[in-house]
Amino acid sequence: MPERRTVALVTLGCARNEVDSEELAGRLEADGWLLVDDAAEADVAVVNTCGFVEAAKKDSVDALLEANDLKGHGRTQAVVAVGCMAERYGKELADALPEADGVLGFDDYSDISDRLQTILSGGHHAPHIPRDRRKLLPLSPVERQAAAAEIALPGHGAAETIADLPEGVAPASGPRTLRKRLDDNPVASVKLASGCDRRCSFCAIPAFRGSFISRRPSDVLHEAQWLAEQGVREVVLVSENNTSYGKDLGDIRLLETLLGEISALDGIERVRVSYLQPAEMRPGLIDAMTGTADVLPYFDLSFQHSAPAVLRRMRRFGSTDQFLELLGTIRGKAPQAGARSNFIVGFPGETEEDFAELERFITHAGLDAIGVFGYSDEDGTEAATYDGKLSEDVVADRLNRLTRLAEEMTAQRAEQRIGSEVEVLIESVEGDLVEGRAAHQAPETDGLTTLTGVEDPEVGQFYRARVVASEGVDLVAEALEQTRVRQAAGAGE
């Protein structure tokens, strides 16, 4: 029997990319490939790139070059780029980075096995010429669902059914989406939708991810149930804009209903919603996120700035006072609700007065986690054509000033939680070090909680705990009792 082909998936960027990698993993394993963790042990290293900002693109190129260095020293024979950077630049990336043996766009995902086999055999797959993917779907949202089956939507799956799937590979959305978990973390993301209809002047994502299109609720529920069967206890709902979910299905309030249905699934103990647009927040969604059992009162709000003049140039809406009012409404319903956001400083035309307004917002917002980015031109965006560009020194200075303020404010917010009770999901146990996350802490971005006083801790357990200390955004909590104990299969029969 011939030795199985091996492949390693290296994932950069956001949780949406992680979902895409698990779809690729499912497709490859279903077609006979052996998945390995170490790129040095793989025939092909597939790097799922990020194309959002310059720093992320540099990380992606570095990862491709690092994988390329393995060739000739071990098993690795080919390095292939997929993901957002590959989709966004296509042939341009292939020409600029000859170290990559292939650059595959989203349209190649359904044929990923054939593409890798061609490359591994010494063949060449011509990289695509990038196009504006917003033009692949009708302008009217309600007309998109019928057309969606004809285009590639990573994380949504294709229409075909593959029989005789290996163990651990599931058609996670009925017969549509193949997915293979790449780790045993008790937390996993599920895509609600792809693409974005907003036209923020600094953002290139809609051009290469396409127009907004929702997944059907039944697909989301089937996938969440399958994840629960794999040991997942917390589901994180992701997309470019979760607040738009359902608009192309004829019901903009569909998310409110879906949250209750996901939280009712056997085995799913926590549901977290990410990627929320402040301008699209509505009272019913706030009520659902603060009042539905097992749905976490966690608000990942994309503010970006708070000075009205800057927001208008960004093609966004709001102000410091409006955003503070929104946060006040949320905390009026859930005082301990978690809130995080990202901000861009040094946007073209940003004055010192605008920057001071942003400082005022961050000082009073009480956010649990804050990401701060200095503005840089992005290819193909409207903002790249703006006048009023600030010097690199000014951008760097404001980035440093706001970063220091953000660190101070988030540390204060964490300190305010001392003495409160939190429920912690254990995600890591290394000797005596037990780490997890409270409800206000999302994976990867919002800090950790270290648990003390836990006997025989296990990944996936929940503990009610009292916060006794903080360090930056991280907490230390003393365990009080285990909660949400999952019965073993067959118990009670």
PDB file of C-alpha atoms in Angstrom, residues 173-445:
ATOM      1  CA  SER A 173     -23.666  21.581   7.791  1.00  0.00           C
ATOM      2  CA  GLY A 174     -25.959  18.798   6.682  1.00  0.00           C
ATOM      3  CA  PRO A 175     -24.319  17.464   3.498  1.00  0.00           C
ATOM      4  CA  ARG A 176     -22.604  20.742   2.661  1.00  0.00           C
ATOM      5  CA  THR A 177     -19.558  21.656   4.729  1.00  0.00           C
ATOM      6  CA  LEU A 178     -16.619  19.377   5.366  1.00  0.00           C
ATOM      7  CA  ARG A 179     -14.674  20.175   8.504  1.00  0.00           C
ATOM      8  CA  LYS A 180     -11.860  18.528  10.432  1.00  0.00           C
ATOM      9  CA  ARG A 181     -10.805  19.884  13.794  1.00  0.00           C
ATOM     10  CA  LEU A 182      -7.121  20.740  13.943  1.00  0.00           C
ATOM     11  CA  ASP A 183      -6.911  20.834  17.746  1.00  0.00           C
ATOM     12  CA  ASP A 184      -8.839  19.629  20.784  1.00  0.00           C
ATOM     13  CA  ASN A 185      -9.561  23.049  22.253  1.00  0.00           C
ATOM     14  CA  PRO A 186     -12.987  23.182  23.957  1.00  0.00           C
ATOM     15  CA  VAL A 187     -13.665  26.391  22.010  1.00  0.00           C
ATOM     16  CA  ALA A 188     -14.358  26.603  18.283  1.00  0.00           C
ATOM     17  CA  SER A 189     -15.579  29.230  15.848  1.00  0.00           C
ATOM     18  CA  VAL A 190     -18.534  28.878  13.485  1.00  0.00           C
ATOM     19  CA  LYS A 191     -19.061  31.143  10.512  1.00  0.00           C
ATOM     20  CA  LEU A 192     -22.387  32.960  10.426  1.00  0.00           C
ATOM     21  CA  ALA A 193     -21.695  34.651   7.116  1.00  0.00           C
ATOM     22  CA  SER A 194     -19.044  35.793   4.665  1.00  0.00           C
ATOM     23  CA  GLY A 195     -18.275  39.119   3.091  1.00  0.00           C
ATOM     24  CA  CYS A 196     -19.320  42.642   3.977  1.00  0.00           C
ATOM     25  CA  ASP A 197     -21.587  45.282   2.453  1.00  0.00           C
ATOM     26  CA  ARG A 198     -20.117  48.191   4.365  1.00  0.00           C
ATOM     27  CA  ARG A 199     -17.815  50.539   2.490  1.00  0.00           C
ATOM     28  CA  CYS A 200     -15.377  51.697   5.159  1.00  0.00           C
ATOM     29  CA  SER A 201     -12.838  53.810   3.337  1.00  0.00           C
ATOM     30  CA  PHE A 202      -9.816  52.149   4.985  1.00  0.00           C
ATOM     31  CA  CYS A 203     -10.823  48.516   4.458  1.00  0.00           C
ATOM     32  CA  ALA A 204     -10.083  46.248   1.488  1.00  0.00           C
ATOM     33  CA  ILE A 205     -11.809  43.151   2.876  1.00  0.00           C
ATOM     34  CA  PRO A 206     -15.099  43.442   0.909  1.00  0.00           C
ATOM     35  CA  ALA A 207     -13.212  43.506  -2.391  1.00  0.00           C
ATOM     36  CA  PHE A 208     -11.566  40.114  -1.836  1.00  0.00           C
ATOM     37  CA  ARG A 209     -14.091  38.496   0.525  1.00  0.00           C
ATOM     38  CA  GLY A 210     -17.120  39.668  -1.447  1.00  0.00           C
ATOM     39  CA  SER A 211     -20.581  40.921  -0.584  1.00  0.00           C
ATOM     40  CA  PHE A 212     -22.305  39.860   2.604  1.00  0.00           C
ATOM     41  CA  ILE A 213     -24.098  36.533   2.507  1.00  0.00           C
ATOM     42  CA  SER A 214     -25.552  34.643   5.465  1.00  0.00           C
ATOM     43  CA  ARG A 215     -25.380  30.929   6.049  1.00  0.00           C
ATOM     44  CA  ARG A 216     -28.738  29.308   6.609  1.00  0.00           C
ATOM     45  CA  PRO A 217     -29.646  28.785  10.278  1.00  0.00           C
ATOM     46  CA  SER A 218     -29.937  25.013   9.807  1.00  0.00           C
ATOM     47  CA  ASP A 219     -26.330  24.873   8.514  1.00  0.00           C
ATOM     48  CA  VAL A 220     -25.072  26.842  11.516  1.00  0.00           C
ATOM     49  CA  LEU A 221     -27.014  24.643  13.950  1.00  0.00           C
ATOM     50  CA  HIS A 222     -25.814  21.395  12.355  1.00  0.00           C
ATOM     51  CA  GLU A 223     -22.217  22.538  12.527  1.00  0.00           C
ATOM     52  CA  ALA A 224     -22.507  23.702  16.134  1.00  0.00           C
ATOM     53  CA  GLN A 225     -24.062  20.355  17.106  1.00  0.00           C
ATOM     54  CA  TRP A 226     -21.259  18.465  15.361  1.00  0.00           C
ATOM     55  CA  LEU A 227     -18.677  20.559  17.200  1.00  0.00           C
ATOM     56  CA  ALA A 228     -20.371  19.736  20.510  1.00  0.00           C
ATOM     57  CA  GLU A 229     -20.017  16.055  19.641  1.00  0.00           C
ATOM     58  CA  GLN A 230     -16.276  16.687  19.170  1.00  0.00           C
ATOM     59  CA  GLY A 231     -15.995  18.056  22.713  1.00  0.00           C
ATOM     60  CA  VAL A 232     -16.496  21.769  22.034  1.00  0.00           C
ATOM     61  CA  ARG A 233     -18.195  23.590  24.896  1.00  0.00           C
ATOM     62  CA  GLU A 234     -17.997  27.212  23.721  1.00  0.00           C
ATOM     63  CA  VAL A 235     -18.992  28.307  20.219  1.00  0.00           C
ATOM     64  CA  VAL A 236     -17.800  31.655  18.869  1.00  0.00           C
ATOM     65  CA  LEU A 237     -19.900  33.070  16.034  1.00  0.00           C
ATOM     66  CA  VAL A 238     -17.740  34.879  13.484  1.00  0.00           C
ATOM     67  CA  SER A 239     -18.101  36.774  10.214  1.00  0.00           C
ATOM     68  CA  GLU A 240     -17.066  40.150   8.858  1.00  0.00           C
ATOM     69  CA  ASN A 241     -20.242  41.667  10.359  1.00  0.00           C
ATOM     70  CA  ASN A 242     -22.526  39.579  12.556  1.00  0.00           C
ATOM     71  CA  THR A 243     -25.032  42.397  13.057  1.00  0.00           C
ATOM     72  CA  SER A 244     -26.070  42.056   9.391  1.00  0.00           C
ATOM     73  CA  TYR A 245     -26.882  38.360   9.739  1.00  0.00           C
ATOM     74  CA  GLY A 246     -30.198  37.434   8.154  1.00  0.00           C
ATOM     75  CA  LYS A 247     -30.736  40.520   6.014  1.00  0.00           C
ATOM     76  CA  ASP A 248     -30.334  38.453   2.843  1.00  0.00           C
ATOM     77  CA  LEU A 249     -32.626  35.770   4.292  1.00  0.00           C
ATOM     78  CA  GLY A 250     -35.457  38.249   4.768  1.00  0.00           C
ATOM     79  CA  ASP A 251     -35.142  38.698   8.540  1.00  0.00           C
ATOM     80  CA  ILE A 252     -32.581  41.089  10.027  1.00  0.00           C
ATOM     81  CA  ARG A 253     -33.602  39.837  13.502  1.00  0.00           C
ATOM     82  CA  LEU A 254     -32.726  36.238  12.692  1.00  0.00           C
ATOM     83  CA  LEU A 255     -29.637  36.281  14.921  1.00  0.00           C
ATOM     84  CA  GLU A 256     -31.758  36.926  17.992  1.00  0.00           C
ATOM     85  CA  THR A 257     -33.676  33.691  17.346  1.00  0.00           C
ATOM     86  CA  LEU A 258     -30.611  31.701  16.332  1.00  0.00           C
ATOM     87  CA  LEU A 259     -28.759  32.528  19.558  1.00  0.00           C
ATOM     88  CA  GLY A 260     -31.410  30.787  21.620  1.00  0.00           C
ATOM     89  CA  GLU A 261     -31.388  27.760  19.323  1.00  0.00           C
ATOM     90  CA  ILE A 262     -27.605  27.349  19.473  1.00  0.00           C
ATOM     91  CA  SER A 263     -27.489  27.753  23.244  1.00  0.00           C
ATOM     92  CA  ALA A 264     -30.146  25.028  23.580  1.00  0.00           C
ATOM     93  CA  LEU A 265     -27.992  22.448  21.770  1.00  0.00           C
ATOM     94  CA  ASP A 266     -26.870  19.552  23.922  1.00  0.00           C
ATOM     95  CA  GLY A 267     -23.225  20.045  24.898  1.00  0.00           C
ATOM     96  CA  ILE A 268     -22.917  23.739  23.997  1.00  0.00           C
ATOM     97  CA  GLU A 269     -22.470  25.606  27.265  1.00  0.00           C
ATOM     98  CA  ARG A 270     -21.467  29.079  26.058  1.00  0.00           C
ATOM     99  CA  VAL A 271     -22.208  31.057  22.909  1.00  0.00           C
ATOM    100  CA  ARG A 272     -20.100  34.117  22.106  1.00  0.00           C
ATOM    101  CA  VAL A 273     -20.841  36.635  19.352  1.00  0.00           C
ATOM    102  CA  SER A 274     -18.001  38.621  17.781  1.00  0.00           C
ATOM    103  CA  TYR A 275     -17.613  41.285  15.069  1.00  0.00           C
ATOM    104  CA  LEU A 276     -20.470  43.674  15.838  1.00  0.00           C
ATOM    105  CA  GLN A 277     -21.041  47.014  14.104  1.00  0.00           C
ATOM    106  CA  PRO A 278     -22.060  49.759  16.592  1.00  0.00           C
ATOM    107  CA  ALA A 279     -24.215  51.543  13.995  1.00  0.00           C
ATOM    108  CA  GLU A 280     -26.222  48.345  13.446  1.00  0.00           C
ATOM    109  CA  MET A 281     -26.790  47.403  17.089  1.00  0.00           C
ATOM    110  CA  ARG A 282     -30.505  47.198  17.871  1.00  0.00           C
ATOM    111  CA  PRO A 283     -32.411  46.845  21.150  1.00  0.00           C
ATOM    112  CA  GLY A 284     -33.585  43.312  20.357  1.00  0.00           C
ATOM    113  CA  LEU A 285     -30.044  42.073  19.748  1.00  0.00           C
ATOM    114  CA  ILE A 286     -28.793  43.649  22.972  1.00  0.00           C
ATOM    115  CA  ASP A 287     -31.675  41.984  24.818  1.00  0.00           C
ATOM    116  CA  ALA A 288     -30.845  38.615  23.265  1.00  0.00           C
ATOM    117  CA  MET A 289     -27.151  38.896  24.093  1.00  0.00           C
ATOM    118  CA  THR A 290     -27.759  39.953  27.686  1.00  0.00           C
ATOM    119  CA  GLY A 291     -30.858  37.889  28.438  1.00  0.00           C
ATOM    120  CA  THR A 292     -30.519  34.510  26.697  1.00  0.00           C
ATOM    121  CA  ALA A 293     -29.286  31.653  28.863  1.00  0.00           C
ATOM    122  CA  ASP A 294     -25.737  30.556  27.953  1.00  0.00           C
ATOM    123  CA  VAL A 295     -25.280  33.448  25.505  1.00  0.00           C
ATOM    124  CA  LEU A 296     -22.413  35.500  26.902  1.00  0.00           C
ATOM    125  CA  PRO A 297     -22.925  39.231  27.494  1.00  0.00           C
ATOM    126  CA  TYR A 298     -19.830  39.956  25.443  1.00  0.00           C
ATOM    127  CA  PHE A 299     -19.714  42.829  22.948  1.00  0.00           C
ATOM    128  CA  ASP A 300     -16.953  42.957  20.344  1.00  0.00           C
ATOM    129  CA  LEU A 301     -17.831  46.377  18.934  1.00  0.00           C
ATOM    130  CA  SER A 302     -15.959  47.791  15.947  1.00  0.00           C
ATOM    131  CA  PHE A 303     -15.746  51.473  16.962  1.00  0.00           C
ATOM    132  CA  GLN A 304     -12.487  52.336  15.071  1.00  0.00           C
ATOM    133  CA  HIS A 305     -12.651  55.973  16.264  1.00  0.00           C
ATOM    134  CA  SER A 306     -15.036  58.282  18.108  1.00  0.00           C
ATOM    135  CA  ALA A 307     -14.463  61.740  16.594  1.00  0.00           C
ATOM    136  CA  PRO A 308     -17.384  62.412  14.210  1.00  0.00           C
ATOM    137  CA  ALA A 309     -15.229  64.093  11.556  1.00  0.00           C
ATOM    138  CA  VAL A 310     -12.848  61.118  11.378  1.00  0.00           C
ATOM    139  CA  LEU A 311     -15.714  58.633  11.375  1.00  0.00           C
ATOM    140  CA  ARG A 312     -17.326  60.419   8.428  1.00  0.00           C
ATOM    141  CA  ARG A 313     -14.071  60.192   6.446  1.00  0.00           C
ATOM    142  CA  MET A 314     -13.954  56.519   7.373  1.00  0.00           C
ATOM    143  CA  ARG A 315     -17.528  56.227   6.004  1.00  0.00           C
ATOM    144  CA  ARG A 316     -18.762  55.227   9.427  1.00  0.00           C
ATOM    145  CA  PHE A 317     -21.207  56.745  11.896  1.00  0.00           C
ATOM    146  CA  GLY A 318     -21.341  57.741  15.538  1.00  0.00           C
ATOM    147  CA  SER A 319     -19.629  59.874  18.159  1.00  0.00           C
ATOM    148  CA  THR A 320     -18.090  59.606  21.602  1.00  0.00           C
ATOM    149  CA  ASP A 321     -21.383  60.351  23.334  1.00  0.00           C
ATOM    150  CA  GLN A 322     -23.387  57.968  21.155  1.00  0.00           C
ATOM    151  CA  PHE A 323     -20.917  55.160  21.763  1.00  0.00           C
ATOM    152  CA  LEU A 324     -20.877  55.810  25.508  1.00  0.00           C
ATOM    153  CA  GLU A 325     -24.673  55.719  25.476  1.00  0.00           C
ATOM    154  CA  LEU A 326     -24.601  52.348  23.700  1.00  0.00           C
ATOM    155  CA  LEU A 327     -22.206  50.933  26.290  1.00  0.00           C
ATOM    156  CA  GLY A 328     -24.379  52.389  29.042  1.00  0.00           C
ATOM    157  CA  THR A 329     -27.432  50.637  27.632  1.00  0.00           C
ATOM    158  CA  ILE A 330     -25.564  47.331  27.552  1.00  0.00           C
ATOM    159  CA  ARG A 331     -24.296  47.670  31.118  1.00  0.00           C
ATOM    160  CA  GLY A 332     -27.706  48.724  32.311  1.00  0.00           C
ATOM    161  CA  LYS A 333     -28.854  45.230  31.332  1.00  0.00           C
ATOM    162  CA  ALA A 334     -25.642  43.348  32.209  1.00  0.00           C
ATOM    163  CA  PRO A 335     -23.335  45.337  34.535  1.00  0.00           C
ATOM    164  CA  GLN A 336     -20.446  42.877  34.159  1.00  0.00           C
ATOM    165  CA  ALA A 337     -20.725  42.627  30.370  1.00  0.00           C
ATOM    166  CA  GLY A 338     -17.456  42.372  28.508  1.00  0.00           C
ATOM    167  CA  ALA A 339     -16.662  44.920  25.810  1.00  0.00           C
ATOM    168  CA  ARG A 340     -13.707  45.233  23.464  1.00  0.00           C
ATOM    169  CA  SER A 341     -12.834  47.209  20.349  1.00  0.00           C
ATOM    170  CA  ASN A 342     -10.123  48.215  17.883  1.00  0.00           C
ATOM    171  CA  PHE A 343      -9.092  51.745  16.930  1.00  0.00           C
ATOM    172  CA  ILE A 344      -7.142  53.381  14.104  1.00  0.00           C
ATOM    173  CA  VAL A 345      -5.027  56.429  14.902  1.00  0.00           C
ATOM    174  CA  GLY A 346      -3.420  58.817  12.461  1.00  0.00           C
ATOM    175  CA  PHE A 347      -6.184  58.521   9.868  1.00  0.00           C
ATOM    176  CA  PRO A 348      -5.855  61.113   7.066  1.00  0.00           C
ATOM    177  CA  GLY A 349      -7.139  64.456   8.322  1.00  0.00           C
ATOM    178  CA  GLU A 350      -7.146  63.442  12.007  1.00  0.00           C
ATOM    179  CA  THR A 351      -6.455  66.577  14.053  1.00  0.00           C
ATOM    180  CA  GLU A 352      -5.139  66.825  17.609  1.00  0.00           C
ATOM    181  CA  GLU A 353      -8.699  67.707  18.623  1.00  0.00           C
ATOM    182  CA  ASP A 354      -9.982  64.522  16.964  1.00  0.00           C
ATOM    183  CA  PHE A 355      -7.315  62.501  18.726  1.00  0.00           C
ATOM    184  CA  ALA A 356      -8.230  64.108  22.057  1.00  0.00           C
ATOM    185  CA  GLU A 357     -11.856  63.100  21.459  1.00  0.00           C
ATOM    186  CA  LEU A 358     -10.760  59.505  20.959  1.00  0.00           C
ATOM    187  CA  GLU A 359      -8.752  59.700  24.181  1.00  0.00           C
ATOM    188  CA  ARG A 360     -11.873  60.972  25.941  1.00  0.00           C
ATOM    189  CA  PHE A 361     -13.880  58.008  24.722  1.00  0.00           C
ATOM    190  CA  ILE A 362     -11.326  55.411  25.766  1.00  0.00           C
ATOM    191  CA  THR A 363     -10.947  57.078  29.159  1.00  0.00           C
ATOM    192  CA  HIS A 364     -14.671  56.738  29.882  1.00  0.00           C
ATOM    193  CA  ALA A 365     -15.665  53.608  27.939  1.00  0.00           C
ATOM    194  CA  GLY A 366     -14.473  50.995  30.439  1.00  0.00           C
ATOM    195  CA  LEU A 367     -13.428  48.550  27.723  1.00  0.00           C
ATOM    196  CA  ASP A 368     -11.935  45.222  28.754  1.00  0.00           C
ATOM    197  CA  ALA A 369      -9.625  44.894  25.760  1.00  0.00           C
ATOM    198  CA  ILE A 370      -8.423  47.396  23.168  1.00  0.00           C
ATOM    199  CA  GLY A 371      -6.461  46.987  19.968  1.00  0.00           C
ATOM    200  CA  VAL A 372      -4.730  50.070  18.554  1.00  0.00           C
ATOM    201  CA  PHE A 373      -3.373  50.355  15.015  1.00  0.00           C
ATOM    202  CA  GLY A 374      -1.533  53.149  13.259  1.00  0.00           C
ATOM    203  CA  TYR A 375      -3.048  54.077   9.905  1.00  0.00           C
ATOM    204  CA  SER A 376      -1.314  52.947   6.731  1.00  0.00           C
ATOM    205  CA  ASP A 377      -2.561  53.018   3.139  1.00  0.00           C
ATOM    206  CA  GLU A 378      -4.162  49.801   1.918  1.00  0.00           C
ATOM    207  CA  ASP A 379      -4.117  48.954  -1.791  1.00  0.00           C
ATOM    208  CA  GLY A 380      -7.381  49.723  -3.524  1.00  0.00           C
ATOM    209  CA  THR A 381      -9.047  51.581  -0.669  1.00  0.00           C
ATOM    210  CA  GLU A 382     -10.642  55.006  -0.869  1.00  0.00           C
ATOM    211  CA  ALA A 383      -8.601  56.291   2.073  1.00  0.00           C
ATOM    212  CA  ALA A 384      -5.381  55.636   0.145  1.00  0.00           C
ATOM    213  CA  THR A 385      -6.429  58.473  -2.194  1.00  0.00           C
ATOM    214  CA  TYR A 386      -7.231  60.963   0.587  1.00  0.00           C
ATOM    215  CA  ASP A 387      -5.307  64.150   1.183  1.00  0.00           C
ATOM    216  CA  GLY A 388      -4.376  65.165   4.699  1.00  0.00           C
ATOM    217  CA  LYS A 389      -1.984  62.248   5.238  1.00  0.00           C
ATOM    218  CA  LEU A 390      -0.076  62.549   8.506  1.00  0.00           C
ATOM    219  CA  SER A 391       3.652  61.994   8.775  1.00  0.00           C
ATOM    220  CA  GLU A 392       4.945  58.647   9.985  1.00  0.00           C
ATOM    221  CA  ASP A 393       6.328  60.355  13.091  1.00  0.00           C
ATOM    222  CA  VAL A 394       2.931  61.825  13.998  1.00  0.00           C
ATOM    223  CA  VAL A 395       1.182  58.485  13.460  1.00  0.00           C
ATOM    224  CA  ALA A 396       3.804  56.676  15.541  1.00  0.00           C
ATOM    225  CA  ASP A 397       3.530  59.241  18.345  1.00  0.00           C
ATOM    226  CA  ARG A 398      -0.263  58.966  18.506  1.00  0.00           C
ATOM    227  CA  LEU A 399      -0.052  55.183  18.323  1.00  0.00           C
ATOM    228  CA  ASN A 400       2.274  55.138  21.329  1.00  0.00           C
ATOM    229  CA  ARG A 401       0.153  57.613  23.298  1.00  0.00           C
ATOM    230  CA  LEU A 402      -3.104  55.780  22.707  1.00  0.00           C
ATOM    231  CA  THR A 403      -1.524  52.389  23.353  1.00  0.00           C
ATOM    232  CA  ARG A 404      -0.310  53.583  26.764  1.00  0.00           C
ATOM    233  CA  LEU A 405      -3.753  54.978  27.580  1.00  0.00           C
ATOM    234  CA  ALA A 406      -5.444  51.782  26.416  1.00  0.00           C
ATOM    235  CA  GLU A 407      -3.167  49.671  28.602  1.00  0.00           C
ATOM    236  CA  GLU A 408      -3.906  51.879  31.597  1.00  0.00           C
ATOM    237  CA  MET A 409      -7.670  51.829  31.076  1.00  0.00           C
ATOM    238  CA  THR A 410      -7.959  48.096  30.453  1.00  0.00           C
ATOM    239  CA  ALA A 411      -5.791  47.384  33.505  1.00  0.00           C
ATOM    240  CA  GLN A 412      -8.144  49.555  35.559  1.00  0.00           C
ATOM    241  CA  ARG A 413     -11.141  47.672  34.191  1.00  0.00           C
ATOM    242  CA  ALA A 414      -9.567  44.347  35.137  1.00  0.00           C
ATOM    243  CA  GLU A 415      -8.763  45.655  38.615  1.00  0.00           C
ATOM    244  CA  GLN A 416     -12.413  46.642  39.057  1.00  0.00           C
ATOM    245  CA  ARG A 417     -13.334  42.965  38.676  1.00  0.00           C
ATOM    246  CA  ILE A 418     -11.387  41.999  41.801  1.00  0.00           C
ATOM    247  CA  GLY A 419     -13.846  40.612  44.336  1.00  0.00           C
ATOM    248  CA  SER A 420     -16.416  39.655  41.704  1.00  0.00           C
ATOM    249  CA  GLU A 421     -17.356  36.122  40.728  1.00  0.00           C
ATOM    250  CA  VAL A 422     -16.652  34.774  37.256  1.00  0.00           C
ATOM    251  CA  GLU A 423     -17.193  31.475  35.508  1.00  0.00           C
ATOM    252  CA  VAL A 424     -13.995  30.197  33.929  1.00  0.00           C
ATOM    253  CA  LEU A 425     -13.637  27.643  31.146  1.00  0.00           C
ATOM    254  CA  ILE A 426     -10.320  25.803  31.575  1.00  0.00           C
ATOM    255  CA  GLU A 427      -8.311  25.731  28.345  1.00  0.00           C
ATOM    256  CA  SER A 428      -4.813  24.814  29.509  1.00  0.00           C
ATOM    257  CA  VAL A 429      -3.350  22.714  32.317  1.00  0.00           C
ATOM    258  CA  GLU A 430       0.448  22.597  32.612  1.00  0.00           C
ATOM    259  CA  GLY A 431       1.572  21.256  35.946  1.00  0.00           C
ATOM    260  CA  ASP A 432       0.187  23.577  38.620  1.00  0.00           C
ATOM    261  CA  LEU A 433      -0.646  26.300  36.103  1.00  0.00           C
ATOM    262  CA  VAL A 434      -4.353  26.246  35.235  1.00  0.00           C
ATOM    263  CA  GLU A 435      -5.525  28.860  32.716  1.00  0.00           C
ATOM    264  CA  GLY A 436      -8.840  29.633  31.126  1.00  0.00           C
ATOM    265  CA  ARG A 437     -11.167  32.458  30.237  1.00  0.00           C
ATOM    266  CA  ALA A 438     -14.031  34.220  31.941  1.00  0.00           C
ATOM    267  CA  ALA A 439     -17.126  35.326  30.054  1.00  0.00           C
ATOM    268  CA  HIS A 440     -15.633  38.729  29.182  1.00  0.00           C
ATOM    269  CA  GLN A 441     -12.472  37.196  27.670  1.00  0.00           C
ATOM    270  CA  ALA A 442     -12.589  35.981  24.070  1.00  0.00           C
ATOM    271  CA  PRO A 443      -9.986  33.539  22.725  1.00  0.00           C
ATOM    272  CA  GLU A 444      -6.616  34.945  21.651  1.00  0.00           C
ATOM    273  CA  THR A 445      -7.466  38.631  22.157  1.00  0.00           C
TER     274      THR A 445
END
